[in-house]
Coordinates of C-alpha atoms in Angstrom, one line a residue:
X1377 CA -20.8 56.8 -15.3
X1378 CA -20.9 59.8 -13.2
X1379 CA -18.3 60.6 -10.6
X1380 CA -21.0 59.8 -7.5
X1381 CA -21.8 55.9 -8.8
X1382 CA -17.9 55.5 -9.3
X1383 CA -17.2 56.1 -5.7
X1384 CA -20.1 54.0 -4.7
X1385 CA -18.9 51.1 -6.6
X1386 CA -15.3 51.6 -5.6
X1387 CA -16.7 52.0 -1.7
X1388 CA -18.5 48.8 -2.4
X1389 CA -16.2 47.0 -3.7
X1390 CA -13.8 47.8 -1.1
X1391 CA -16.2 46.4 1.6
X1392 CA -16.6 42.9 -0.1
X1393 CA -12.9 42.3 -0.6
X1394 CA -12.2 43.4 3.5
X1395 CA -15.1 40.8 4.1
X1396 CA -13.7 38.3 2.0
X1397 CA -10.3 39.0 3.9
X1398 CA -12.2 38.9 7.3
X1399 CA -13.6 35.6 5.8
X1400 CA -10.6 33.7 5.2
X1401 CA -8.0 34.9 7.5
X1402 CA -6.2 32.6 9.9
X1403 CA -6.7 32.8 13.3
X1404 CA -4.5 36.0 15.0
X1405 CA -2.2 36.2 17.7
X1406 CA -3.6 35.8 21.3
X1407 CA -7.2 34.6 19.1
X1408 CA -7.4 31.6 20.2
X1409 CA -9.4 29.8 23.9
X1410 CA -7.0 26.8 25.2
X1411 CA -8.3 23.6 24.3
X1412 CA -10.4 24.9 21.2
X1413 CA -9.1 23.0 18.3
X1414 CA -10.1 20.4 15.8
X1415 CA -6.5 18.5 15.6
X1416 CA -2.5 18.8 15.7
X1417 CA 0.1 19.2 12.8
X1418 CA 3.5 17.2 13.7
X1419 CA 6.0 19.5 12.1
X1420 CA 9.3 18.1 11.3
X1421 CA 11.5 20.5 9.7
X1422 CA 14.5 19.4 7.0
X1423 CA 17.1 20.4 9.3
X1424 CA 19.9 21.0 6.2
X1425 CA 17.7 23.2 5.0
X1426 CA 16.9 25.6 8.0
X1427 CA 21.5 25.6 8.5
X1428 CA 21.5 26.8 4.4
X1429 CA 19.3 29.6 5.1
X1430 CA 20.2 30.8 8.4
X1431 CA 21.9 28.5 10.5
X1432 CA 25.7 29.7 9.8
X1433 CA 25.7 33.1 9.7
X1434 CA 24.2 32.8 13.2
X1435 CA 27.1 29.8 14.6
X1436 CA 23.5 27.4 15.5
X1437 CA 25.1 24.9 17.3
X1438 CA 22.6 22.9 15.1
X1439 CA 24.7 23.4 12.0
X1440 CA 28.3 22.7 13.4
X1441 CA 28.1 19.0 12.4
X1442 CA 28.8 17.9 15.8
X1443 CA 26.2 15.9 15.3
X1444 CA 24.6 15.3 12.0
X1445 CA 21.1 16.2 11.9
X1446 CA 18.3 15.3 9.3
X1447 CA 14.3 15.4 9.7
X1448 CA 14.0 17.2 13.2
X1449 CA 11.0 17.8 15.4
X1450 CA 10.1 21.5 15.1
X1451 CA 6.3 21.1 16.7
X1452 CA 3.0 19.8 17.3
X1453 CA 1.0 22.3 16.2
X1454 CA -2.7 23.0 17.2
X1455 CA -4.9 23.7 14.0
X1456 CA -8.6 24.8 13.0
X1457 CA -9.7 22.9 9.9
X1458 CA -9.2 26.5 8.3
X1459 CA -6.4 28.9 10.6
X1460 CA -5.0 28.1 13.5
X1461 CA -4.5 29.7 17.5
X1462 CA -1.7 30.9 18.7
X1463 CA -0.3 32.4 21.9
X1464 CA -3.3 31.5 23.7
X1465 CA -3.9 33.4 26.9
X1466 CA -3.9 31.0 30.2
X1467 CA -4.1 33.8 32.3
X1468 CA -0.6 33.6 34.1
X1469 CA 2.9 33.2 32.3
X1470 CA 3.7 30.3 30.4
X1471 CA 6.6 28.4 31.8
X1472 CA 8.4 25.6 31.2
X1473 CA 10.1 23.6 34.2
X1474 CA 14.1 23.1 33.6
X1475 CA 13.1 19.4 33.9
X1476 CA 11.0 19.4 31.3
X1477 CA 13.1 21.6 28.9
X1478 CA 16.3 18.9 29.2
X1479 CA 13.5 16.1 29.5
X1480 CA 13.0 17.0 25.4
X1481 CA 16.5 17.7 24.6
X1482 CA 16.9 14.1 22.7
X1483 CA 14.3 15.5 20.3
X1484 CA 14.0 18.9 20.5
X1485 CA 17.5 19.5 22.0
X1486 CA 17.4 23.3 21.4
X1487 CA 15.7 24.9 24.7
X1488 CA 14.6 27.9 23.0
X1489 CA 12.8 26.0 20.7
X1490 CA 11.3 24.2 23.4
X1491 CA 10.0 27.3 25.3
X1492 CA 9.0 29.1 21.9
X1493 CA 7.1 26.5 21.1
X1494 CA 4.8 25.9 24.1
X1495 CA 4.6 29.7 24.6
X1496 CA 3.1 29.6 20.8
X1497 CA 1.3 26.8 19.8
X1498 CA 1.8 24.5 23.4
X1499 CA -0.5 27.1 25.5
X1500 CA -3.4 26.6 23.1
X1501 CA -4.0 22.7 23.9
X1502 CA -5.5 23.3 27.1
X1503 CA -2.6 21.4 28.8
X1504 CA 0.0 22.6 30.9
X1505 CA 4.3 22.3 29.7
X1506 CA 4.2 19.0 31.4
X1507 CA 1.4 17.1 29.7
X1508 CA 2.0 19.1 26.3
X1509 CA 5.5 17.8 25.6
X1510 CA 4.5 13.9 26.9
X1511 CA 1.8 13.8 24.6
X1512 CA 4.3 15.6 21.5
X1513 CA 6.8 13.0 22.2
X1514 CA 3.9 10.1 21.8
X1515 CA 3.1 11.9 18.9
X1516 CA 6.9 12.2 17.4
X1517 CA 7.4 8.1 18.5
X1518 CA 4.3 7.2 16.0
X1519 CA 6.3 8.3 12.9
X1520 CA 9.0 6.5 11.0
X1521 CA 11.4 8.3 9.2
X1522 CA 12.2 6.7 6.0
X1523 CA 15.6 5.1 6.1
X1524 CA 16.9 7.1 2.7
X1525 CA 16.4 10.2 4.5
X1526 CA 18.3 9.4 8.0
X1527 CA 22.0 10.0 7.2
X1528 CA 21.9 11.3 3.6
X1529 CA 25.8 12.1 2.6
X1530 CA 24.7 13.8 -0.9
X1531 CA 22.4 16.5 -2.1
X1532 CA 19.0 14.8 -3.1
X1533 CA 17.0 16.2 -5.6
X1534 CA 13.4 14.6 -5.6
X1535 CA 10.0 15.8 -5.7
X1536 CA 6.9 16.2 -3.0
X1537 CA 5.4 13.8 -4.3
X1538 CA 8.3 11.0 -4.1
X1539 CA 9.1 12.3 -0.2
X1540 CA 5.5 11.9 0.5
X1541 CA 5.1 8.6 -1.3
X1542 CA 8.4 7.4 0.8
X1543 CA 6.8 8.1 4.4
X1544 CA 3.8 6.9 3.1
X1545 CA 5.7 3.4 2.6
X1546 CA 7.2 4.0 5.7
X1547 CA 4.4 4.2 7.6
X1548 CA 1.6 2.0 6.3
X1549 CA -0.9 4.0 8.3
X1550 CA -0.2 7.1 7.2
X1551 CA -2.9 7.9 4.1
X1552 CA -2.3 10.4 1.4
X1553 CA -4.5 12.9 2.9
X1554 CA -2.8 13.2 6.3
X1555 CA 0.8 14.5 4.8
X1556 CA 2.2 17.3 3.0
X1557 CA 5.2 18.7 2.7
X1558 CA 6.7 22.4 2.4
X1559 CA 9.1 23.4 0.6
X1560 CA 11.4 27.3 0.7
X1561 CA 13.3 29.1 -1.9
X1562 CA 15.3 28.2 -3.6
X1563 CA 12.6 25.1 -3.9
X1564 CA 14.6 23.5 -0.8
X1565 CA 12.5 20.8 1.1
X1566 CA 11.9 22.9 4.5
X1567 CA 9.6 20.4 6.4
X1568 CA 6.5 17.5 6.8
X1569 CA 3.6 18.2 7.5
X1570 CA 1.5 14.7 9.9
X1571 CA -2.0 15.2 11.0
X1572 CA -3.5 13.7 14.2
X1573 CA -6.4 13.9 16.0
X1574 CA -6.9 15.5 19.8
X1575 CA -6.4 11.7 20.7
X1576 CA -3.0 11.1 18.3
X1577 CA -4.5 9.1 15.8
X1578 CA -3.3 10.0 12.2
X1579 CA -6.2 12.1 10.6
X1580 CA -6.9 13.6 7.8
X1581 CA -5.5 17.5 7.3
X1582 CA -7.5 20.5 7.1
X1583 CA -7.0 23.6 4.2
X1584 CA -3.6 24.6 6.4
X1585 CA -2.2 21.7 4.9
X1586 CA -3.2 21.9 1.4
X1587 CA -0.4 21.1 -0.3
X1588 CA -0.8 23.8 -3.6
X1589 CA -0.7 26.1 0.2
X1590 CA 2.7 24.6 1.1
X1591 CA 4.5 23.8 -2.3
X1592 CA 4.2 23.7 -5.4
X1593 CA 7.4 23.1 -6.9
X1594 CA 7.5 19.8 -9.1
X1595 CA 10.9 19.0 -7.7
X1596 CA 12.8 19.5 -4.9
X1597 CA 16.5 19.8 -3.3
X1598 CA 17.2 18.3 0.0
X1599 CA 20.9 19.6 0.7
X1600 CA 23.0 17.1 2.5
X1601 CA 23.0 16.6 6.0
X1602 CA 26.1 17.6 7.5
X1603 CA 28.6 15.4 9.2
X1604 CA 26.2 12.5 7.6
X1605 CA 27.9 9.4 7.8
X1606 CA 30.0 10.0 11.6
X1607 CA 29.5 7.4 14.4
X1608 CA 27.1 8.4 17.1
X1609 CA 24.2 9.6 14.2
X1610 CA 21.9 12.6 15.6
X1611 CA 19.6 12.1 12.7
X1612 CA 15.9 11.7 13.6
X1613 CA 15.0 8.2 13.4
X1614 CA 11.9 6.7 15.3
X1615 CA 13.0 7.8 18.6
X1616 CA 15.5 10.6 18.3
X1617 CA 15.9 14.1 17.0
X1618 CA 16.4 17.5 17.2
X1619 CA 15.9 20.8 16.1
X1620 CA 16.4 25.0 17.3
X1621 CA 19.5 26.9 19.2
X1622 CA 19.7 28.8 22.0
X1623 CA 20.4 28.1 26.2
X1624 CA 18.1 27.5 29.1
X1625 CA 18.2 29.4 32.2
X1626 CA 18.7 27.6 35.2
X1627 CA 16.0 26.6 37.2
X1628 CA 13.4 26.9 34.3
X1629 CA 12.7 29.2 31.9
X1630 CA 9.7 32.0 31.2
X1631 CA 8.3 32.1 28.2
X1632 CA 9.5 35.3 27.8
X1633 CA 13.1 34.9 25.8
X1634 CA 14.2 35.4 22.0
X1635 CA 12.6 32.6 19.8
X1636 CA 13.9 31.5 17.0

């Protein structure tokens, strides 16, 4: 083939592959319009798992077993049924009231967290701090934890599909469809994946939550949680929770500081 029709091709098949990228790329930083979504991920992260990675080395108040911590609420997450929007511009500074941060602490009990996470996925709902986080908690208070994974004292090892079966037991609403679950290296469970609508029913998931996407490991290690087992349990349950690190500034906070 001469040396012209080689660089043709190659040019060509260059373009279709940055189309195809173009095609299926998620949505980009600062992409997004407020209030333009199709429906919300509940994320609740494996908390032993984030303190195994990271948590130590950085003394997370969130791995000290004060208090012993299990499935946490990490977000609510606005999603396109293929990418998502995030950091949204609202045409001011996002900010988060001081009330508001310490009004989430018995969920999300890490401030940073809090602020991160209406700076990144909060501004793209269309609502402001104050009606994000009251409609995240009635989101949260809809799912049961299942009771095997509350206060765990011993390394589990299980699969996605036996965690999913168990909060689909746990929550007789909850269809097959509208979970999945995420797993890290070294094949450590690292979070849930629930789907709602705009109005907080449960929904069916779009491709973010494939599950081949989020894991595909055919078992699983849930490390123990720590302090499991001390009076006063922090463990997630139907009301309670927590997840992130970091401090507040008083008198509210700009979405402006370190996330995690």
């Amino acid at each position: 083939m001469p040396t012209r029709a080689l660089r043709s091709l190659a040019m060509a098949v260059l373009l279709l592959a940055a189309a195809v990228a173009t095609a299926v790329a998620p949505a980009s930083a600062e992409s997004g319009r407020p209030g333009d979504f199709d429906y919300y991920a509940l994320v609740l992260s494996w908390s032993p798992t984030y303190c195994a990675d990271r948590g130590t080395s950085r003394n997370d108040p969130q791995c000290s077993s004060t208090r012993p911590y299990a499935f946490v609420m990490h977000g609510l997450w606005p999603q396109y049924e293929r990418g998502w929007p995030e950091f949204c511009r609202i045409g001011k500074r996002p900010w988060v009231p001081k009330r508001t941060i310490e009004g989430m602490l018995d969920i999300m009990p890490s401030p940073d967290l809090v602020i991160h996470e209406y700076k990144k996925h909060g501004v793209c709902s269309g609502l402001d701090a104050d009606g994000y986080f009251a409609f995240a908690r009635r989101i949260f208070e809809r799912v049961r934890i299942p009771p095997q994974f509350v206060d765990t004292t011993t390394e589990i090892r299980t699969s996605p599909d036996a965690v999913e079966r168990a909060f689909l037991a746990a929550n007789p609403r909850l269809k097959p469809d509208m979970i999945s679950v995420a797993c890290g290296r070294p094949d450590r469970l690292r979070e849930i994946r629930i789907c709602f609508s705009r109005e907080g029913e449960f929904r069916t998931c779009g491709r973010n939550e494939q599950q081949d996407r989020l894991c595909r490991a055919r078992s699983i290690t849930m490390p123990p949680v720590r302090g499991a087992g001390a009076t006063g349990s922090g463990s997630v349950g139907r009301k309670s929770g927590k997840a992130g690190n970091g401090k507040a500034e008083d008198g509210g906070a700009e979405v402006g500081q370190t996330p995690i």
